Coordinates of C-alpha atoms in Angstrom, one line a residue:
X1 CA -45.7 16.1 -34.9
X2 CA -44.8 15.5 -31.3
X3 CA -46.1 17.7 -28.7
X4 CA -42.8 19.6 -27.3
X5 CA -44.6 19.9 -23.7
X6 CA -45.1 16.1 -23.4
X7 CA -41.6 15.7 -24.8
X8 CA -40.2 17.8 -21.9
X9 CA -42.4 16.1 -19.3
X10 CA -40.9 12.8 -20.3
X11 CA -37.2 14.1 -20.4
X12 CA -38.0 15.2 -16.9
X13 CA -39.4 11.8 -15.7
X14 CA -36.7 10.2 -17.2
X15 CA -33.8 12.2 -15.3
X16 CA -35.4 11.9 -12.1
X17 CA -36.1 8.3 -12.2
X18 CA -32.7 7.2 -13.2
X19 CA -30.6 8.7 -10.2
X20 CA -33.3 6.1 -8.5
X21 CA -32.6 3.3 -10.7
X22 CA -28.8 3.0 -9.7
X23 CA -28.9 3.1 -6.0
X24 CA -27.9 0.2 -4.4
X25 CA -30.3 -0.7 -2.0
X26 CA -29.2 -1.9 1.5
X27 CA -26.0 0.0 1.1
X28 CA -24.3 3.1 2.2
X29 CA -21.0 5.2 1.8
X30 CA -19.1 5.9 4.5
X31 CA -21.0 9.1 5.6
X32 CA -24.1 7.1 5.6
X33 CA -25.7 8.2 2.4
X34 CA -27.1 6.0 -0.5
X35 CA -24.7 4.7 -3.1
X36 CA -25.1 4.8 -6.6
X37 CA -23.9 1.8 -8.5
X38 CA -21.8 3.1 -10.9
X39 CA -20.0 5.6 -8.3
X40 CA -19.1 2.7 -5.6
X41 CA -18.5 -0.8 -5.0
X42 CA -17.5 -3.4 -7.7
X43 CA -13.8 -3.8 -8.8
X44 CA -13.1 -0.1 -8.1
X45 CA -13.3 -1.0 -4.4
X46 CA -12.3 -4.6 -4.7
X47 CA -9.0 -3.8 -5.9
X48 CA -8.1 -2.0 -2.9
X49 CA -9.3 -5.0 -0.2
X50 CA -7.3 -7.4 -2.5
X51 CA -4.4 -5.3 -2.5
X52 CA -4.5 -5.6 1.6
X53 CA -4.8 -9.2 1.6
X54 CA -1.9 -9.7 -0.3
X55 CA -0.2 -7.6 2.2
X56 CA -1.3 -9.2 5.0
X57 CA -1.0 -13.0 4.3
X58 CA 2.4 -12.1 3.0
X59 CA 3.2 -10.6 6.6
X60 CA 1.7 -13.6 8.3
X61 CA 3.3 -16.3 6.6
X62 CA 6.6 -14.3 6.8
X63 CA 6.2 -14.5 10.2
X64 CA 5.0 -18.2 10.5
X65 CA 7.1 -20.0 7.9
X66 CA 10.2 -19.6 9.7
X67 CA 9.1 -19.0 13.1
X68 CA 10.9 -22.2 14.3
X69 CA 14.4 -21.1 12.9
X70 CA 14.1 -17.9 15.0
X71 CA 13.1 -19.7 18.1
X72 CA 15.8 -22.1 18.3
X73 CA 18.5 -19.9 16.7
X74 CA 18.6 -16.0 18.2
X75 CA 16.4 -16.8 20.8
X76 CA 18.2 -20.4 21.7
X77 CA 15.3 -22.7 22.6
X78 CA 15.3 -26.3 22.0
X79 CA 13.6 -28.1 18.9
X80 CA 10.8 -29.2 21.1
X81 CA 10.4 -26.2 23.0
X82 CA 10.2 -24.1 19.9
X83 CA 8.0 -26.2 18.3
X84 CA 5.6 -26.3 21.1
X85 CA 5.6 -22.6 21.2
X86 CA 4.9 -22.8 17.5
X87 CA 1.7 -24.6 17.4
X88 CA 0.3 -22.9 20.8
X89 CA 0.6 -19.6 19.0
X90 CA -0.9 -21.5 15.8
X91 CA -3.8 -22.5 17.4
X92 CA -4.4 -19.3 18.9
X93 CA -4.1 -17.5 15.7
X94 CA -6.6 -20.0 14.0
X95 CA -9.2 -18.8 17.4
X96 CA -9.0 -15.5 17.7
X97 CA -11.0 -15.0 13.9
X98 CA -13.8 -15.8 16.4
X99 CA -13.4 -13.0 18.5
X100 CA -12.7 -10.4 15.4
X101 CA -16.1 -11.6 13.9
X102 CA -17.7 -11.1 17.3
X103 CA -16.3 -7.6 17.6
X104 CA -17.3 -6.8 14.0
X105 CA -20.7 -7.9 13.9
X106 CA -21.3 -6.6 17.4
X107 CA -19.7 -3.4 18.0
X108 CA -17.2 -2.1 15.2
X109 CA -18.5 -3.4 12.1
X110 CA -16.2 -4.6 9.3
X111 CA -14.1 -1.4 8.0
X112 CA -13.3 -0.2 11.6
X113 CA -12.5 -3.6 12.8
X114 CA -9.8 -3.7 9.5
X115 CA -8.4 -0.7 10.1
X116 CA -7.6 -1.7 13.8
X117 CA -6.4 -4.8 13.0
X118 CA -4.3 -3.4 10.5
X119 CA -2.6 -1.1 13.3
X120 CA -2.3 -3.8 15.6
X121 CA -0.1 -5.5 13.0
X122 CA 1.9 -2.5 12.4
X123 CA 2.5 -2.2 16.0
X124 CA 3.1 -6.2 16.6
X125 CA 6.1 -6.2 13.5
X126 CA 7.5 -2.7 15.0
X127 CA 8.0 -4.5 18.2
X128 CA 9.2 -7.5 16.6
X129 CA 11.9 -6.0 14.3
X130 CA 12.9 -3.9 17.3
X131 CA 13.5 -6.9 19.5
X132 CA 15.4 -8.5 17.0
X133 CA 17.5 -5.4 16.4
X134 CA 18.2 -5.1 20.1
X135 CA 19.4 -8.7 20.4
X136 CA 21.5 -8.5 17.4
X137 CA 23.5 -5.2 18.9
X138 CA 23.5 -7.0 22.0
X139 CA 25.2 -10.3 20.4
X140 CA 27.4 -8.3 18.2
X141 CA 28.9 -6.4 21.6
X142 CA 29.2 -9.4 23.7
X143 CA 31.1 -11.2 20.7
X144 CA 33.2 -8.5 20.3
X145 CA 34.1 -8.6 23.9
X146 CA 34.2 -11.9 25.1
X147 CA 34.3 -13.8 21.9
X148 CA 31.3 -15.8 22.8
X149 CA 27.5 -15.6 21.7
X150 CA 25.2 -14.6 24.5
X151 CA 21.7 -15.6 25.2
X152 CA 19.0 -12.8 24.7
X153 CA 18.1 -11.0 27.4
X154 CA 14.8 -11.9 29.4
X155 CA 13.2 -8.6 28.1
X156 CA 13.8 -8.9 24.8
X157 CA 12.2 -12.4 25.2
X158 CA 9.3 -11.1 26.7
X159 CA 8.7 -8.3 23.8
X160 CA 9.1 -11.0 21.1
X161 CA 6.2 -13.1 22.4
X162 CA 4.0 -9.9 23.3
X163 CA 4.5 -9.0 19.6
X164 CA 4.0 -12.7 18.7
X165 CA 0.4 -12.7 20.3
X166 CA -0.3 -9.4 19.6
X167 CA 0.1 -10.4 16.0
X168 CA -2.0 -13.1 16.4
X169 CA -4.9 -11.1 17.6
X170 CA -4.3 -8.6 14.6
X171 CA -4.6 -11.6 12.5
X172 CA -8.1 -12.6 14.0
X173 CA -9.5 -8.8 13.0
X174 CA -8.2 -9.3 9.2
X175 CA -9.4 -13.0 8.8
X176 CA -13.4 -12.8 9.0
X177 CA -13.7 -9.5 7.9
X178 CA -11.7 -8.5 4.7
X179 CA -13.1 -11.0 2.5
X180 CA -16.5 -10.4 3.7
X181 CA -16.4 -6.5 3.3
X182 CA -14.9 -7.4 -0.4
X183 CA -18.0 -9.1 -0.8
X184 CA -20.0 -6.5 0.4
X185 CA -19.0 -4.7 -2.6
X186 CA -21.1 -6.8 -5.1
X187 CA -24.9 -6.4 -5.2
X188 CA -26.4 -9.6 -5.5
X189 CA -29.5 -8.4 -6.6
X190 CA -27.6 -7.3 -10.1
X191 CA -26.9 -10.0 -12.7
X192 CA -23.7 -8.5 -13.7
X193 CA -22.7 -7.9 -10.2
X194 CA -23.3 -11.6 -9.2
X195 CA -21.4 -12.8 -11.7
X196 CA -18.2 -10.2 -10.9
X197 CA -18.6 -11.4 -7.2
X198 CA -17.9 -15.0 -8.3
X199 CA -14.7 -13.8 -10.4
X200 CA -14.2 -11.8 -7.3
X201 CA -13.2 -14.9 -5.0
X202 CA -11.1 -16.5 -7.6
X203 CA -9.0 -13.3 -8.2
X204 CA -8.7 -13.2 -4.2
X205 CA -7.6 -16.7 -4.0
X206 CA -5.1 -16.3 -6.9
X207 CA -3.2 -12.8 -5.4
X208 CA -3.6 -14.0 -2.1
X209 CA -1.5 -17.2 -3.3
X210 CA 1.1 -15.1 -5.0
X211 CA 1.9 -13.3 -1.9
X212 CA 2.3 -16.0 0.2
X213 CA 4.8 -17.4 -2.4
X214 CA 6.6 -14.1 -2.7
X215 CA 6.9 -14.1 1.2
X216 CA 8.1 -17.7 1.4
X217 CA 10.9 -16.7 -0.9
X218 CA 11.9 -13.2 -0.3
X219 CA 11.2 -12.6 3.4
X220 CA 12.8 -16.4 4.3
X221 CA 16.1 -15.6 2.7
X222 CA 16.6 -12.3 4.0
X223 CA 16.0 -13.7 7.6
X224 CA 18.4 -16.3 6.8
X225 CA 21.0 -14.9 5.5
X226 CA 20.9 -11.3 5.9
X227 CA 18.9 -9.7 9.1
X228 CA 16.4 -11.1 11.5
X229 CA 15.2 -7.6 11.9
X230 CA 15.0 -6.6 8.4
X231 CA 13.2 -9.6 7.7
X232 CA 10.3 -8.6 10.4
X233 CA 10.7 -5.0 9.3
X234 CA 9.8 -5.3 5.9
X235 CA 6.4 -7.1 6.6
X236 CA 5.7 -4.2 8.7
X237 CA 6.4 -1.5 5.9
X238 CA 4.0 -3.7 3.6
X239 CA 1.2 -3.6 6.1
X240 CA 2.0 0.6 6.8
X241 CA 1.1 0.5 2.9
X242 CA -1.8 -1.7 3.3
X243 CA -3.4 0.6 5.8
X244 CA -2.9 3.5 3.5
X245 CA -4.1 1.5 0.4
X246 CA -7.2 0.4 2.2
X247 CA -7.8 4.5 3.3
X248 CA -7.3 5.2 -0.1
X249 CA -10.5 3.3 -1.1
X250 CA -12.6 4.5 1.6
X251 CA -14.9 6.8 -0.7
X252 CA -15.7 4.0 -2.9
X253 CA -16.6 1.5 -0.5
X254 CA -20.3 0.2 -0.1
X255 CA -21.1 -0.4 3.7
X256 CA -24.2 -2.8 4.5
X257 CA -27.1 -0.5 5.9
X258 CA -29.4 -3.3 6.6
X259 CA -29.7 -4.4 10.1
X260 CA -31.4 -6.8 12.2
X261 CA -31.5 -4.9 15.5
X262 CA -29.3 -7.5 17.5
X263 CA -26.3 -8.9 17.2
X264 CA -26.7 -12.4 15.8
X265 CA -24.5 -13.6 18.8
X266 CA -27.1 -12.5 20.9
X267 CA -29.9 -13.7 18.8
X268 CA -28.1 -17.0 18.9
X269 CA -27.7 -16.7 22.5
X270 CA -31.3 -16.2 23.1
X271 CA -31.8 -19.5 21.5
X272 CA -30.2 -21.5 24.0
X273 CA -31.5 -19.1 26.9
X274 CA -35.0 -19.7 25.8
X275 CA -34.6 -23.6 25.4
X276 CA -33.1 -23.5 28.9
X277 CA -36.8 -21.8 30.5
X278 CA -38.4 -24.1 28.1
X279 CA -36.6 -27.3 29.3
X280 CA -39.4 -28.8 31.5
X281 CA -42.6 -27.6 29.3
X282 CA -45.0 -29.8 28.4
X283 CA -46.1 -29.9 24.7
X284 CA -49.6 -29.1 25.5
X285 CA -48.4 -25.5 27.1
X286 CA -46.3 -24.9 23.7
X287 CA -49.3 -25.7 21.7
X288 CA -51.3 -23.2 23.6
X289 CA -48.6 -20.7 23.0
X290 CA -48.2 -21.4 19.6
X291 CA -51.8 -21.0 19.1
X292 CA -52.1 -17.6 20.8
X293 CA -49.2 -16.2 18.4
X294 CA -51.3 -17.8 15.4
X295 CA -48.5 -20.3 14.5
X296 CA -50.3 -23.0 12.5
X297 CA -49.4 -26.7 13.7
X298 CA -47.4 -27.7 11.0
X299 CA -45.0 -24.6 11.7
X300 CA -44.8 -24.9 15.4
X301 CA -41.9 -26.3 17.2
X302 CA -43.5 -29.6 17.7
X303 CA -42.8 -31.0 13.9
X304 CA -39.3 -31.2 14.9
X305 CA -40.1 -33.1 17.9

């Protein structure tokens, strides 16, 4: 016959150990508390993040794919000037993720960087759509009064390019952070979550490309045949929805709590700074310093001589 005391003690032991086994090490929730595997991360968080990516890529390619048509059409630029402006803007948009990654890793973190970048997206697209609507209205009035198409006012051109480069800055905050934040929702130490993480990247690419295809067909048609302001305004509304979707998943997200103290950029910079300081250091001095630190000869820097 089983001992009831031993059974009760065993039950209590299992009850206290079960939550500990369910805790995801190295991750916390948005309040800084430890998170459980069953109540956070994985697909319940990944779906929110994938939805934001679909919206962001739709907005980005909705602007990029037809940008030269807007520059040569309503803004009245030559094809060569418009192509040069598109190339400069595209190059800027490709470089801004370096800034976004630096800000996220050194100061704000991925979550806050994504929120700020989404806000900049909304602001940029809002100014862009208002600028297009203002030009359409002024062009309409001039056509009615003078029976000719007018060139856009300089202020509207400035507003458009300001919003365009603000858009590129916002893209720089999204691109290095969103996918990495999605990957943070899966624990590599858990076999099942590690496998789900690979599936996450597959579904990420799938839905991202679907969003791009939809934007290329739908937004380009609207911009060319209906209204430029509507073609810019729809991505603005989509990004507003994306921000809401992202915030709705806040309570399910896992935030990485592991930190090495200093920013990775600071540590990388320290390598170059120390290399400059040791430029004229002799091998004997280096070996002496490594001996003082207890570094074995086959582990020291001289092995890479």
